[in-house]
Coordinates of N, CA and C in Angstrom, one line a residue:
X1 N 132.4 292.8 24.9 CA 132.2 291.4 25.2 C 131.9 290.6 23.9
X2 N 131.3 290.9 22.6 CA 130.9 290.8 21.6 C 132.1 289.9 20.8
X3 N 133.7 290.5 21.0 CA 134.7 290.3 20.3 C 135.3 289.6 20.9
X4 N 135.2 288.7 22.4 CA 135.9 287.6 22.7 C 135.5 286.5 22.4
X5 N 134.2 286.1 22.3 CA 133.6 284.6 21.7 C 134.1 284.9 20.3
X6 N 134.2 285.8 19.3 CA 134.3 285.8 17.8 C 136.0 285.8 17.8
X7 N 136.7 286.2 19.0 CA 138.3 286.4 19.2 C 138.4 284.8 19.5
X8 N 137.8 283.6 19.9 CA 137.9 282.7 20.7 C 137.7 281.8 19.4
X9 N 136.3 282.0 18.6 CA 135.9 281.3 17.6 C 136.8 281.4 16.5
X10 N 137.5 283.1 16.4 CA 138.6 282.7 15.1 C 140.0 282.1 15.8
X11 N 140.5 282.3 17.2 CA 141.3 281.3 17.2 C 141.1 279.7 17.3
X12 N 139.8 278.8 17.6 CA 139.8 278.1 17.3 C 140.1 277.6 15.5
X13 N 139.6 278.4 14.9 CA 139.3 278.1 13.7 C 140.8 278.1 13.3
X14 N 141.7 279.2 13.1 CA 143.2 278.6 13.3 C 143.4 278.2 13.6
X15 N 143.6 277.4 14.4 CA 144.1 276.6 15.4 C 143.7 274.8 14.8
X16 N 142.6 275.0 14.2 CA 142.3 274.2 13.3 C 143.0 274.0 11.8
X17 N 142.9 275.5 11.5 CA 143.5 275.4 9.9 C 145.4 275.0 9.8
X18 N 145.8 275.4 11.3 CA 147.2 275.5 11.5 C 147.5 273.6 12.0
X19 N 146.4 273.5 12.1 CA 146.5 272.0 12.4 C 146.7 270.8 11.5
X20 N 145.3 271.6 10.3 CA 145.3 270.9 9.3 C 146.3 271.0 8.1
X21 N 147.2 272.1 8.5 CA 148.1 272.4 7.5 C 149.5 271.8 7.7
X22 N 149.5 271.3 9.2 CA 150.6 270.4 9.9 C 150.3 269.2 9.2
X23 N 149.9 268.6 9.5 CA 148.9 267.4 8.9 C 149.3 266.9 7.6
X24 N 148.8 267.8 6.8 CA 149.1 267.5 5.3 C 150.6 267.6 5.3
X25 N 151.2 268.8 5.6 CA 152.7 269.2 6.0 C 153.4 267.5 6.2
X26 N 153.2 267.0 7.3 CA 153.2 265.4 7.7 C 153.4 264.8 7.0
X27 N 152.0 264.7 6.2 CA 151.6 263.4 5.0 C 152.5 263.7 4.3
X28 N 152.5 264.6 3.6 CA 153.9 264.8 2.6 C 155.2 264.7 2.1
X29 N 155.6 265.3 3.6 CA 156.8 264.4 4.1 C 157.0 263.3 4.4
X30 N 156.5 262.4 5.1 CA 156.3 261.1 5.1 C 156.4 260.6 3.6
X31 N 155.4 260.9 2.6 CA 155.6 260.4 1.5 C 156.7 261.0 0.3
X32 N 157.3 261.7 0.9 CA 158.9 262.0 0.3 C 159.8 261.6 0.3
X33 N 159.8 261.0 2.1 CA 160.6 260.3 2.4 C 161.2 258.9 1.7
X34 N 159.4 258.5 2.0 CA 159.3 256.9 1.5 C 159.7 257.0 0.1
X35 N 159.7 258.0 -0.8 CA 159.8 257.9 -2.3 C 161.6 257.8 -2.4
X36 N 162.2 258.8 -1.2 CA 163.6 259.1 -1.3 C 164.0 257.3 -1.1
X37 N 163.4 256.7 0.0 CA 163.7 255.3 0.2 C 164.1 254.8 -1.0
X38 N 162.7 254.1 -1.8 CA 162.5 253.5 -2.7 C 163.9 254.2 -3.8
X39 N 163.9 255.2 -4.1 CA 164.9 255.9 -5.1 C 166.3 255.4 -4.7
X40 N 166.7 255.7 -3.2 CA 168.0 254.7 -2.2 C 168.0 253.5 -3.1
X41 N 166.8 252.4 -3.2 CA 167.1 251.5 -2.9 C 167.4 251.1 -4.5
X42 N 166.9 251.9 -5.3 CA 166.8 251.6 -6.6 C 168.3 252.4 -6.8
X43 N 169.1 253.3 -6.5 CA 170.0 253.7 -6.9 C 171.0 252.5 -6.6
X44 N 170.8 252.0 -5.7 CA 172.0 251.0 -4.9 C 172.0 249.4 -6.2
X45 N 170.7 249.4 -6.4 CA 170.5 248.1 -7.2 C 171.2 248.6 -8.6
X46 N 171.0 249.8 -9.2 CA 171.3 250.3 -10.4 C 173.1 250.3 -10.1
X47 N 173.7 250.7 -9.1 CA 175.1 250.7 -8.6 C 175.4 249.1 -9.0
X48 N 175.0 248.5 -8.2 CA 174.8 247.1 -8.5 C 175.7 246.6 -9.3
X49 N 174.4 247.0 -10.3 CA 174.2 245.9 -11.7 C 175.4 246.7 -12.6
X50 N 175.2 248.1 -12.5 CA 176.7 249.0 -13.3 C 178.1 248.3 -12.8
X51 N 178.3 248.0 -11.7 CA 179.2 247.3 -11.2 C 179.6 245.7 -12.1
X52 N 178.8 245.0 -11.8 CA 178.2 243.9 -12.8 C 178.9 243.4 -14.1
X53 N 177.9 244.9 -14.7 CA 178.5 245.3 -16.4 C 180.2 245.6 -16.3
X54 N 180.8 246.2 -15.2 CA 181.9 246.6 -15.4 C 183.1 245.6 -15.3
X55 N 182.5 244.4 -14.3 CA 183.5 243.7 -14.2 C 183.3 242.6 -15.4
X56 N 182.5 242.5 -15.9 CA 182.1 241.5 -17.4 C 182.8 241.9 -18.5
X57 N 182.5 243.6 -18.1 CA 183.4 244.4 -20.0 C 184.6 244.1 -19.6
X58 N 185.5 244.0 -18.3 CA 186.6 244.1 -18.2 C 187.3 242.7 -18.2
X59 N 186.8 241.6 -18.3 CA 186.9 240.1 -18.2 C 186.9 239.6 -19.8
X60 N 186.0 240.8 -20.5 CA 186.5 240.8 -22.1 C 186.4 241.2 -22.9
X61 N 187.3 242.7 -22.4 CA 188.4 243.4 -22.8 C 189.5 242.3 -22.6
X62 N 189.8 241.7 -21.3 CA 191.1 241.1 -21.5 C 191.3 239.7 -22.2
X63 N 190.0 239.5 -22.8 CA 190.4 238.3 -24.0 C 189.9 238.3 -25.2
X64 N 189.1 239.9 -25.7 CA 189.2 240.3 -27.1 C 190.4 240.5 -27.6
X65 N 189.9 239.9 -28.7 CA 190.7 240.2 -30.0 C 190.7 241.5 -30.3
X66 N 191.5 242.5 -30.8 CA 191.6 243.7 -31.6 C 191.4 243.5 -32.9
X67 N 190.6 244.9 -33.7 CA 190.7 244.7 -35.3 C 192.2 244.4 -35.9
X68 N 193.4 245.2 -35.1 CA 194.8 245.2 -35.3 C 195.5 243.7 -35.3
X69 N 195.4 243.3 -33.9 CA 195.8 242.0 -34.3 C 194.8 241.0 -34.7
X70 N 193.5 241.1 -35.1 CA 193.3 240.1 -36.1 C 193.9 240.8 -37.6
X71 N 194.5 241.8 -37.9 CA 194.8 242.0 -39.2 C 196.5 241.5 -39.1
X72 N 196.8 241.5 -38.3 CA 198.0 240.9 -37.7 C 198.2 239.6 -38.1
X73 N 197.1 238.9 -37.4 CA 197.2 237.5 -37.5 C 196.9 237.0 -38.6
X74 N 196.6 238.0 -39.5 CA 195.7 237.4 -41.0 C 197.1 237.6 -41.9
X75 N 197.5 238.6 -41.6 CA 198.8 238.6 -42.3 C 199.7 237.6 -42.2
X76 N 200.1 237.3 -40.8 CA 201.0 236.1 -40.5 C 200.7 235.0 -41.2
X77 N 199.1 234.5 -41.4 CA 198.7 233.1 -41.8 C 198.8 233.2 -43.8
X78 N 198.4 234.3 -44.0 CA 198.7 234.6 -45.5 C 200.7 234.4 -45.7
X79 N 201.3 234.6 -45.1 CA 202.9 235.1 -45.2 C 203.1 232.9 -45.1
X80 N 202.9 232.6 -44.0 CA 202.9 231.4 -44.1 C 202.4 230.1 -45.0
X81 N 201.4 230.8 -45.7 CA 200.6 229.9 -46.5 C 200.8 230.4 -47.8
X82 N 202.1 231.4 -47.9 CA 202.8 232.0 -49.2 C 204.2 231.0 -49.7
X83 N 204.5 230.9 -47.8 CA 205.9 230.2 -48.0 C 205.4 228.4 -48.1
X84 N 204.3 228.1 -47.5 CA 204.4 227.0 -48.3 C 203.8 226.4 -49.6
X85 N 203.3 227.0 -50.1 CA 202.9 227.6 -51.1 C 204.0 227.5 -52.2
X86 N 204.9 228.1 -52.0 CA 206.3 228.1 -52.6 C 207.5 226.8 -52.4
X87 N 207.5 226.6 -51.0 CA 207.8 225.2 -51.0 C 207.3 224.0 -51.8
X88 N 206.1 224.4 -51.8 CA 205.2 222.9 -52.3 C 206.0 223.4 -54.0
X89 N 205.8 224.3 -54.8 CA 206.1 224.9 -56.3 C 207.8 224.0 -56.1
X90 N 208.4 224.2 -55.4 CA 209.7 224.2 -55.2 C 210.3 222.9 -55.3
X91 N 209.4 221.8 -54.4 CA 209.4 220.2 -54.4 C 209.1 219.8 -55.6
X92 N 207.9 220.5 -56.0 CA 207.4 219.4 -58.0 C 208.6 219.9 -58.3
X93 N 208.8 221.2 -58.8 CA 210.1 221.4 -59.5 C 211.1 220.5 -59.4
X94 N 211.6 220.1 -58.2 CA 212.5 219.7 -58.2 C 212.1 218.0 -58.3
X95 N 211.3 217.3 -58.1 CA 210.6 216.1 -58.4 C 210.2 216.1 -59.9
X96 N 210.0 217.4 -60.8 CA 209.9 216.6 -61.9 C 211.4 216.9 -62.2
X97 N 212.0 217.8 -62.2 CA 213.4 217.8 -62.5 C 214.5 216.1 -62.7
X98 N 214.2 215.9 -61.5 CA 214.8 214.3 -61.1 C 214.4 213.4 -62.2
X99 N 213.1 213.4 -62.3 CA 212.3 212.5 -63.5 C 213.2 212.5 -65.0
X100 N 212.9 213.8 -64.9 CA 212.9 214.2 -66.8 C 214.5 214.1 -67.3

């Protein structure tokens, strides 16, 4: 008879620890959850904003200049400012020619 009140007392006392260990079990989950939320919601805003950046770099990329064709265009404006350059040489010459 000794060993049912002490059989009764240790399953309450599990019964408690198995309770308490639900419990915390619970709390923790719960606040895993909530962390997984917050992380959701931050991933979606980070998607966002990458989104954002992508359509900006892509808006100019399409109206950058290249190192290429600014070396391009620097050539063209030097080629043109050679030939008149030489025109202009070409006019005195022939302006003082007329004179002399």
């Amino acid at each position: 008879m000794d060993e049912t009140p002490n059989l009764a007392l240790a399953l309450a006392e599990l019964r408690g620890a198995v309770e308490l260990g639900f419990e915390r079990t619970n709390s923790s989950t719960a606040l895993i959850l909530l962390r997984l939320d917050q992380l959701d919601d931050k991933h979606a805003e980070l998607a966002k904003h990458v989104e954002q950046l992508q359509t900006r770099l892509a808006e100019v990329e399409k109206t950058a200049v290249t190192t290429t064709q600014l070396t391009e265009r620097t050539r063209q404006i030097i080629a043109i400012v050679g030939v008149l350059v030489t025109l202009a040489g070409a006019v005195v010459a022939l302006i003082q020619l007329t004179r002399g």
